[in-house]
mmCIF file of C-alpha atoms in Angstrom:
data_model
loop_
_atom_site.group_PDB
_atom_site.id
_atom_site.type_symbol
_atom_site.label_atom_id
_atom_site.label_comp_id
_atom_site.label_asym_id
_atom_site.label_seq_id
_atom_site.Cartn_x
_atom_site.Cartn_y
_atom_site.Cartn_z
ATOM 1 C CA MET A 1 14.000 16.258 -50.345
ATOM 2 C CA GLY A 2 12.763 16.948 -53.846
ATOM 3 C CA THR A 3 13.430 20.283 -55.454
ATOM 4 C CA LEU A 4 12.253 22.020 -58.602
ATOM 5 C CA PHE A 5 12.294 19.465 -61.494
ATOM 6 C CA GLU A 6 13.209 16.669 -59.050
ATOM 7 C CA GLN A 7 10.059 16.512 -56.899
ATOM 8 C CA ILE A 8 8.654 13.019 -56.630
ATOM 9 C CA PRO A 9 4.846 12.826 -57.112
ATOM 10 C CA ARG A 10 2.774 12.890 -53.931
ATOM 11 C CA HIS A 11 0.627 9.927 -53.102
ATOM 12 C CA ASP A 12 -3.038 10.215 -54.088
ATOM 13 C CA ARG A 13 -4.007 8.427 -50.874
ATOM 14 C CA LEU A 14 -2.324 7.224 -47.768
ATOM 15 C CA ASP A 15 -1.622 3.543 -47.715
ATOM 16 C CA LYS A 16 -2.175 1.462 -44.574
ATOM 17 C CA SER A 17 1.495 0.714 -44.013
ATOM 18 C CA ARG A 18 2.399 4.437 -43.846
ATOM 19 C CA ILE A 19 -0.408 5.044 -41.362
ATOM 20 C CA VAL A 20 0.638 2.114 -39.182
ATOM 21 C CA THR A 21 4.313 3.219 -39.288
ATOM 22 C CA ILE A 22 3.394 6.771 -38.222
ATOM 23 C CA GLY A 23 1.137 5.457 -35.481
ATOM 24 C CA LYS A 24 3.898 3.297 -34.115
ATOM 25 C CA GLU A 25 6.372 6.159 -34.270
ATOM 26 C CA VAL A 26 4.006 8.485 -32.380
ATOM 27 C CA LYS A 27 3.387 5.774 -29.738
ATOM 28 C CA GLU A 28 7.158 5.312 -29.294
ATOM 29 C CA ILE A 29 7.641 9.078 -28.968
ATOM 30 C CA GLY A 30 4.953 9.211 -26.295
ATOM 31 C CA GLU A 31 6.513 6.339 -24.374
ATOM 32 C CA GLU A 32 10.070 7.751 -24.602
ATOM 33 C CA LEU A 33 8.899 11.164 -23.417
ATOM 34 C CA GLY A 34 6.352 9.944 -20.935
ATOM 35 C CA ILE A 35 3.524 11.857 -22.614
ATOM 36 C CA SER A 36 0.094 10.876 -23.930
ATOM 37 C CA PHE A 37 -0.411 9.647 -27.477
ATOM 38 C CA ASP A 38 -2.316 12.885 -28.250
ATOM 39 C CA ASN A 39 0.526 15.079 -26.976
ATOM 40 C CA ALA A 40 3.037 12.929 -28.912
ATOM 41 C CA LEU A 41 0.893 13.296 -32.031
ATOM 42 C CA ASN A 42 0.754 17.094 -31.627
ATOM 43 C CA LEU A 43 4.549 17.143 -31.213
ATOM 44 C CA TYR A 44 4.971 14.938 -34.296
ATOM 45 C CA LEU A 45 2.694 17.223 -36.329
ATOM 46 C CA ALA A 46 4.536 20.324 -35.124
ATOM 47 C CA VAL A 47 7.868 18.900 -36.256
ATOM 48 C CA ALA A 48 6.364 17.829 -39.580
ATOM 49 C CA LYS A 49 4.988 21.358 -40.127
ATOM 50 C CA ILE A 50 8.356 22.936 -39.323
ATOM 51 C CA SER A 51 10.030 20.582 -41.763
ATOM 52 C CA ASP A 52 7.460 21.446 -44.438
ATOM 53 C CA TYR A 53 8.028 25.174 -43.884
ATOM 54 C CA ASP A 54 11.812 24.647 -44.213
ATOM 55 C CA THR A 55 11.317 22.781 -47.506
ATOM 56 C CA LYS A 56 9.064 25.517 -48.881
ATOM 57 C CA ASP A 57 11.598 28.184 -47.791
ATOM 58 C CA GLU A 58 14.349 26.317 -49.711
ATOM 59 C CA GLN A 59 12.142 25.947 -52.776
ATOM 60 C CA LEU A 60 11.159 29.636 -52.693
ATOM 61 C CA ALA A 61 14.813 30.548 -52.423
ATOM 62 C CA GLY A 62 15.427 28.492 -55.554
ATOM 63 C CA PHE A 63 12.666 30.366 -57.379
ATOM 64 C CA GLY A 64 14.187 33.632 -56.186
ATOM 65 C CA GLU A 65 17.560 32.633 -57.644
ATOM 66 C CA LEU A 66 15.941 31.753 -60.957
ATOM 67 C CA LEU A 67 14.121 35.046 -61.064
ATOM 68 C CA GLN A 68 17.250 36.974 -60.192
ATOM 69 C CA ASN A 69 19.213 35.166 -62.927
ATOM 70 C CA LEU A 70 16.465 36.078 -65.379
ATOM 71 C CA ILE A 71 16.446 39.690 -64.279
ATOM 72 C CA ASN A 72 20.235 39.885 -64.630
ATOM 73 C CA GLN A 73 20.168 38.403 -68.102
ATOM 74 C CA LEU A 74 17.386 40.764 -69.209
ATOM 75 C CA ALA A 75 19.325 43.737 -67.771
ATOM 76 C CA GLU A 76 22.422 42.692 -69.722
ATOM 77 C CA ARG A 77 20.433 42.848 -72.962
ATOM 78 C CA ASP A 78 19.703 46.573 -72.525
#
């Protein structure tokens, strides 16, 4: 996972191989759980959203640490 100053650029567009890979993964999930492709896709998207929220929480915590360090340094100057 990329963090501040280490985040890799996002793709401007989805390439076909990524789409095919995700489709195959969703299909496999559906088969393993005995659920429809649509339900497997919803599950896949829910997990991806949770992961995205976790990433943002970690990055916001990093910003919070930077701000706290700045506040502490400014307070020491007084």
